[in-house]
Amino acid sequence: MKTTALSEIHEALGAKMVPFAGFNMPVQYEGVTIEHETVRNGVGVFDVSHMGEFLIEGPQALALIQDVTSNDASKLSIGQAQYSCLPNATGGIVDDLIVYRVKEETYLLVVNASNIEKDWNWISAKNHRGATLRNLSDTYALLAIQGPKAVVAMQALTAQDLSAIPFYSFVVGDFAGIAHVIISATGYTGSGGFEIYCKNSEVEQIWTAVLEAGADFGIKPVGLAARDTLRLEMGYCLYGNDIDDTTSPLEAGLGWITKFNKTFTNSEALQLEKTQGSTKKLVGFQIEGRGIPRHDYVIANAEGTPIGRVTSGTMSPSLKQGIGLGYVPINYATPGTEIYIQIRKKQVPATVVKLPFYKQ
């Protein structure tokens, strides 16, 4: 079991620790709902140092990224980031990731913890152009400072103007007394904020400073359970649940990061799928009345015939209602369509809704 540089601090704070993607991670501190609402209404900090970081450098760096990712990384200026995915050769997804353009010929790829080795092997095998690859995952830490008060709470820790960093952009600068930290206006919560990339040796100093600076704003440490409810309220995909090696980016609603102005892994087949139309689609649904949908529950039609399965589900702390994601045939994917979720032995009615569930 791997640990992050802050594992002992999480345990000292009373966090409930659980195995996640091969790491011992804090799932919650005070409770999911408290931590969720802290991020929605104020500011919270997550340790997400389990995520993977690859550096791709050299004259062929962009060409390799264009080969292996679905989005068009040529659009990135230095200081910009981009959500993308790694298509596989059979129509599915190796992983979803964020691509950062750090310098003219230097890119940082941030991948899911559970897929670090898989992604590294996949990209390395595709590196026929001779780009320089470095796996920094074991040496870098990542904090997500999320919530509407993140900018004002953290401004005292840096000379950078946090309010001037556009969404999906970043700066490299000082933060909490550490030079050359990546301060990125990205996140997985839908409530704004920043992600801070630093070395393992620097993260404890930054964590302590963040909690001190945020004290007057009600900051709390937040675990992975609230990270999951926050992302699900936004309809964001979780790899291994909502997307995987068998789901196409088009089925998953990720056509907006699938650009056919270039060629990439399996792009010809995906373009054909776009032309012909997908047979199923990832939809959001909300439970009508009581009930909490969970991963792998059966989705059925009015006649009780199974038409799909729940990929993610929870009780929304913001909406006080059961919500979920799941793949259904195209003719059941229109918002307003009634479907049924099998919860224990009951067929509980639900309605397909337009994402996100949580609208600010």
Coordinates of C-alpha atoms in Angstrom, one line a residue, residues 2-360:
K2 CA 1.5 3.3 -1.0
T3 CA 1.1 6.5 1.1
T4 CA 1.3 10.2 0.2
A5 CA 3.7 12.5 2.0
L6 CA 0.7 13.7 4.2
S7 CA -0.6 10.3 5.3
E8 CA 0.6 10.7 8.9
I9 CA -1.0 14.2 9.1
H10 CA -4.3 12.8 7.9
E11 CA -4.3 10.1 10.5
A12 CA -3.4 12.7 13.2
L13 CA -6.4 14.8 12.1
G14 CA -8.6 11.8 12.7
A15 CA -9.3 10.9 9.0
K16 CA -10.8 7.6 8.2
M17 CA -8.2 6.0 5.9
V18 CA -9.1 3.5 3.2
P19 CA -7.3 1.8 0.3
F20 CA -7.8 3.6 -3.0
A21 CA -6.0 2.9 -6.2
G22 CA -3.2 1.3 -4.3
F23 CA -2.8 4.2 -1.9
N24 CA -3.8 4.7 1.8
M25 CA -6.1 7.7 1.4
P26 CA -8.4 9.8 3.6
V27 CA -12.0 9.1 2.7
Q28 CA -13.5 11.5 5.3
Y29 CA -12.7 13.6 8.4
E30 CA -15.9 15.0 9.9
G31 CA -18.4 13.5 7.5
V32 CA -19.2 13.6 3.8
T33 CA -22.1 16.1 4.0
I34 CA -20.1 18.6 6.2
E35 CA -17.1 18.4 3.9
H36 CA -19.2 18.6 0.7
E37 CA -21.0 21.7 1.9
T38 CA -17.7 23.3 3.0
V39 CA -16.5 23.1 -0.6
R40 CA -19.8 24.2 -2.1
N41 CA -20.2 27.2 0.1
G42 CA -16.7 28.1 1.4
V43 CA -13.3 26.4 0.9
G44 CA -11.8 23.0 1.5
V45 CA -8.5 21.3 0.8
F46 CA -8.0 17.8 -0.6
D47 CA -4.8 15.7 -0.7
V48 CA -4.9 14.2 -4.2
S49 CA -1.2 13.4 -4.3
H50 CA -2.0 9.8 -5.5
M51 CA -2.6 11.3 -9.1
G52 CA 0.1 10.6 -11.6
E53 CA 2.3 13.1 -13.4
F54 CA 4.2 12.5 -16.7
L55 CA 6.5 15.1 -18.2
I56 CA 6.8 15.0 -22.0
E57 CA 9.6 17.1 -23.5
G58 CA 11.4 17.8 -26.7
P59 CA 10.7 18.8 -30.4
Q60 CA 8.4 15.7 -30.7
A61 CA 6.5 16.2 -27.5
L62 CA 3.4 17.8 -29.1
A63 CA 3.3 15.3 -31.9
L64 CA 3.3 12.4 -29.5
I65 CA 0.5 14.0 -27.4
Q66 CA -1.5 14.6 -30.6
D67 CA -1.0 10.9 -31.5
V68 CA -2.3 9.6 -28.2
T69 CA -4.9 12.1 -27.0
S70 CA -8.4 12.9 -28.4
N71 CA -8.4 16.6 -27.9
D72 CA -6.3 19.1 -30.0
A73 CA -3.3 20.0 -27.9
S74 CA -2.0 22.3 -30.6
K75 CA -4.5 24.9 -29.4
L76 CA -2.7 25.2 -26.0
S77 CA -0.6 28.2 -25.3
I78 CA 2.0 28.2 -22.5
G79 CA 0.1 28.4 -19.2
Q80 CA -3.0 26.7 -20.5
A81 CA -4.5 23.3 -19.6
Q82 CA -6.8 21.0 -21.4
Y83 CA -9.1 18.1 -20.5
S84 CA -8.6 15.1 -22.8
C85 CA -8.6 11.3 -23.0
L86 CA -6.4 8.5 -24.3
P87 CA -8.5 6.4 -26.7
N88 CA -7.6 2.8 -27.1
A89 CA -7.5 0.8 -30.3
T90 CA -11.0 -0.8 -29.8
G91 CA -13.2 2.2 -29.3
G92 CA -12.8 2.6 -25.5
I93 CA -10.8 4.8 -23.2
V94 CA -7.4 4.0 -21.7
D95 CA -7.8 7.0 -19.3
D96 CA -8.9 10.6 -19.0
L97 CA -6.3 13.2 -18.2
I98 CA -5.3 16.9 -18.1
V99 CA -2.6 18.2 -20.4
Y100 CA -0.6 21.2 -19.3
R101 CA 1.6 23.2 -21.6
V102 CA 4.5 24.3 -19.3
K103 CA 7.0 25.5 -21.9
E104 CA 7.4 25.7 -25.7
E105 CA 8.3 22.0 -25.9
T106 CA 7.4 20.8 -22.4
Y107 CA 4.0 19.3 -21.4
L108 CA 2.7 17.9 -18.1
L109 CA 0.2 15.0 -18.3
V110 CA -1.8 14.4 -15.1
V111 CA -3.5 10.9 -15.0
N112 CA -5.6 8.9 -12.7
A113 CA -3.9 7.1 -9.8
S114 CA -5.3 3.7 -10.7
N115 CA -3.9 4.0 -14.3
I116 CA -0.4 5.3 -13.7
E117 CA 1.5 2.2 -14.8
K118 CA -1.1 1.4 -17.6
D119 CA -0.9 4.9 -19.0
W120 CA 2.9 5.1 -18.8
N121 CA 3.2 1.8 -20.7
W122 CA 0.6 2.9 -23.3
I123 CA 2.2 6.3 -24.0
S124 CA 5.7 4.8 -24.0
A125 CA 4.7 2.2 -26.5
K126 CA 3.3 4.9 -28.8
N127 CA 6.4 7.1 -28.6
H128 CA 7.8 6.3 -32.0
R129 CA 8.9 9.9 -32.5
G130 CA 11.5 10.0 -29.8
A131 CA 10.0 12.5 -27.3
T132 CA 11.6 12.5 -23.9
L133 CA 9.3 11.0 -21.2
R134 CA 9.7 11.2 -17.4
N135 CA 7.4 9.7 -14.8
L136 CA 7.3 12.2 -11.9
S137 CA 4.4 10.5 -10.1
D138 CA 6.4 9.2 -7.1
T139 CA 8.1 12.6 -6.4
Y140 CA 5.2 15.1 -6.8
A141 CA 2.3 16.0 -4.5
L142 CA -1.0 17.6 -5.4
L143 CA -3.4 19.6 -3.3
A144 CA -6.8 20.7 -4.5
I145 CA -8.0 23.9 -2.8
Q146 CA -11.6 24.1 -3.9
G147 CA -14.6 26.3 -3.2
P148 CA -15.9 29.9 -3.9
K149 CA -13.7 31.4 -1.2
A150 CA -10.5 29.8 -2.4
V151 CA -9.2 32.9 -4.2
V152 CA -9.7 35.3 -1.3
A153 CA -8.5 32.7 1.3
M154 CA -5.3 31.8 -0.5
Q155 CA -4.3 35.2 -1.9
A156 CA -2.1 36.0 1.1
L157 CA 0.1 33.0 0.3
T158 CA 1.3 34.2 -3.1
A159 CA 2.4 37.2 -5.0
Q160 CA 0.5 35.9 -8.0
D161 CA -2.9 37.5 -8.6
L162 CA -5.1 34.4 -8.2
S163 CA -8.2 36.2 -9.4
A164 CA -6.5 36.8 -12.8
I165 CA -5.8 33.1 -13.6
P166 CA -8.5 32.0 -16.1
F167 CA -10.3 28.7 -15.7
Y168 CA -8.1 25.8 -17.1
S169 CA -5.0 28.1 -17.0
F170 CA -2.0 28.1 -14.6
V171 CA 1.0 30.0 -13.4
V172 CA 4.3 28.8 -12.0
G173 CA 5.2 31.0 -9.1
D174 CA 5.6 31.3 -5.3
F175 CA 3.1 29.8 -2.9
A176 CA 3.3 29.4 0.8
G177 CA 7.0 30.3 0.8
I178 CA 7.9 27.7 -1.9
A179 CA 9.2 28.9 -5.3
H180 CA 8.2 27.3 -8.6
V181 CA 4.9 25.8 -7.6
I182 CA 2.3 25.2 -10.3
I183 CA -0.9 27.0 -9.3
S184 CA -3.7 25.7 -11.6
A185 CA -7.3 27.0 -11.9
T186 CA -8.6 23.5 -12.3
G187 CA -10.5 21.0 -10.1
Y188 CA -13.0 18.3 -9.9
T189 CA -15.8 19.9 -7.9
G190 CA -17.5 22.6 -10.0
S191 CA -17.1 25.2 -7.2
G192 CA -13.9 26.9 -8.4
G193 CA -10.5 26.9 -6.8
F194 CA -7.0 25.7 -7.5
E195 CA -4.8 22.7 -7.7
I196 CA -1.2 23.1 -6.4
Y197 CA 1.6 20.9 -7.7
C198 CA 4.7 20.7 -5.7
K199 CA 7.4 18.2 -4.6
N200 CA 6.8 15.7 -1.9
S201 CA 9.4 17.5 0.3
E202 CA 7.4 20.8 0.0
V203 CA 3.8 19.6 0.5
E204 CA 3.7 19.6 4.3
Q205 CA 4.8 23.2 4.5
I206 CA 2.1 24.1 1.9
W207 CA -0.6 22.1 3.6
T208 CA 0.0 23.7 6.9
A209 CA 0.1 27.2 5.4
V210 CA -3.1 26.6 3.5
L211 CA -5.0 25.5 6.6
E212 CA -3.7 28.6 8.5
A213 CA -4.5 31.0 5.7
G214 CA -8.0 29.5 5.3
A215 CA -8.8 29.4 9.0
D216 CA -10.8 32.7 9.0
F217 CA -12.7 31.4 6.0
G218 CA -13.8 28.1 7.6
I219 CA -11.4 25.9 5.6
K220 CA -11.6 22.1 6.3
P221 CA -9.6 19.1 5.1
V222 CA -11.9 17.1 2.7
G223 CA -11.7 13.4 1.9
L224 CA -12.3 11.4 -1.2
A225 CA -16.0 10.6 -0.4
A226 CA -17.0 14.3 -0.7
R227 CA -14.8 14.6 -3.8
D228 CA -17.0 11.9 -5.3
T229 CA -20.3 13.5 -4.4
L230 CA -19.1 16.9 -5.6
R231 CA -18.0 15.6 -9.0
L232 CA -21.1 13.5 -9.4
E233 CA -23.4 16.6 -8.8
M234 CA -21.5 18.1 -11.8
G235 CA -21.9 15.0 -13.9
Y236 CA -18.1 14.6 -14.2
C237 CA -17.0 11.1 -15.3
L238 CA -15.0 8.9 -12.9
Y239 CA -12.7 6.5 -14.6
G240 CA -13.5 2.9 -13.8
N241 CA -17.1 3.7 -13.2
D242 CA -18.5 5.9 -15.9
I243 CA -15.7 5.5 -18.5
D244 CA -13.3 2.6 -19.1
D245 CA -11.7 0.5 -21.8
T246 CA -15.2 -0.5 -23.2
T247 CA -16.9 2.9 -23.3
S248 CA -16.3 5.3 -26.2
P249 CA -15.8 9.0 -25.5
L250 CA -18.8 9.8 -27.8
E251 CA -21.1 7.5 -25.7
A252 CA -19.8 9.1 -22.6
G253 CA -20.7 12.6 -23.7
L254 CA -17.1 13.5 -24.4
G255 CA -17.5 14.4 -28.0
W256 CA -16.4 18.0 -27.0
I257 CA -12.9 16.6 -26.3
T258 CA -12.8 14.4 -29.4
K259 CA -11.4 16.5 -32.2
F260 CA -11.3 15.1 -35.8
N261 CA -9.1 17.9 -37.3
K262 CA -6.2 15.5 -36.6
T263 CA -5.5 11.8 -36.5
F264 CA -5.1 10.0 -33.2
T265 CA -5.4 6.4 -31.9
N266 CA -8.6 4.9 -33.4
S267 CA -9.8 8.3 -34.7
E268 CA -11.1 6.8 -37.9
A269 CA -13.4 4.4 -36.1
L270 CA -14.6 7.1 -33.7
Q271 CA -15.3 9.4 -36.6
L272 CA -17.5 6.7 -38.1
E273 CA -19.3 6.3 -34.8
K274 CA -19.9 10.0 -34.8
T275 CA -21.3 9.9 -38.3
Q276 CA -23.5 6.8 -37.8
G277 CA -24.5 7.7 -34.2
S278 CA -23.8 5.8 -30.9
T279 CA -26.3 3.1 -29.8
K280 CA -26.1 4.1 -26.2
K281 CA -25.4 7.2 -24.1
L282 CA -24.3 8.1 -20.6
V283 CA -27.1 10.0 -19.0
G284 CA -27.8 11.7 -15.7
F285 CA -31.0 10.8 -13.8
Q286 CA -32.6 11.8 -10.5
I287 CA -34.8 9.6 -8.3
E288 CA -38.4 10.6 -8.0
G289 CA -39.1 10.2 -4.3
R290 CA -37.0 8.2 -1.9
G291 CA -34.1 5.9 -2.7
I292 CA -30.4 6.0 -3.4
P293 CA -29.0 4.6 -6.6
R294 CA -25.7 2.7 -6.3
H295 CA -23.0 1.5 -8.7
D296 CA -24.2 -1.5 -10.8
Y297 CA -27.9 -1.2 -9.9
V298 CA -30.1 -2.3 -12.8
I299 CA -31.8 0.4 -14.9
A300 CA -35.1 -0.8 -16.4
N301 CA -37.9 0.6 -18.6
A302 CA -41.6 0.9 -17.7
E303 CA -42.1 -2.8 -18.6
G304 CA -39.4 -3.9 -16.2
T305 CA -37.0 -4.9 -18.9
P306 CA -33.3 -4.2 -18.0
I307 CA -31.9 -1.5 -20.3
G308 CA -28.6 -0.6 -18.5
R309 CA -26.8 -0.3 -15.2
V310 CA -26.0 2.6 -12.9
T311 CA -22.3 3.6 -13.2
S312 CA -22.3 6.2 -10.4
G313 CA -24.9 7.0 -7.8
T314 CA -25.4 8.8 -4.5
M315 CA -27.6 10.9 -2.3
S316 CA -26.8 14.5 -3.4
P317 CA -26.0 16.6 -0.4
S318 CA -26.9 19.8 -2.3
L319 CA -30.2 18.6 -3.8
K320 CA -31.2 16.2 -1.0
Q321 CA -32.2 13.7 -3.7
G322 CA -30.8 10.5 -5.2
I323 CA -28.9 11.1 -8.4
G324 CA -26.8 8.9 -10.7
L325 CA -25.2 8.3 -14.1
G326 CA -25.7 5.3 -16.3
Y327 CA -25.6 4.1 -20.0
V328 CA -29.0 3.6 -21.7
P329 CA -30.1 3.0 -25.3
I330 CA -30.3 6.2 -27.3
N331 CA -34.1 6.1 -27.3
Y332 CA -34.1 6.4 -23.5
A333 CA -31.5 9.2 -23.3
T334 CA -33.7 12.3 -23.9
P335 CA -34.1 14.5 -20.8
G336 CA -37.6 14.0 -19.3
T337 CA -37.6 10.3 -20.1
E338 CA -38.9 8.1 -17.3
I339 CA -36.7 5.1 -16.3
Y340 CA -36.7 2.8 -13.3
I341 CA -33.8 1.9 -10.9
Q342 CA -34.0 -1.4 -9.2
I343 CA -33.2 -0.6 -5.5
R344 CA -33.4 -3.8 -3.5
K345 CA -36.6 -5.5 -4.8
K346 CA -38.4 -2.3 -5.9
Q347 CA -38.5 -0.6 -9.3
V348 CA -38.0 3.1 -8.2
P349 CA -39.0 5.7 -10.8
A350 CA -36.4 8.1 -12.0
T351 CA -36.2 10.9 -14.7
V352 CA -33.4 11.5 -17.2
V353 CA -32.1 15.0 -16.6
K354 CA -29.7 17.4 -18.3
L355 CA -26.4 17.7 -16.6
P356 CA -25.1 19.1 -14.4
F357 CA -27.4 18.1 -11.5
Y358 CA -26.0 21.0 -9.4
K359 CA -26.5 24.4 -11.0
Q360 CA -25.0 27.4 -9.2

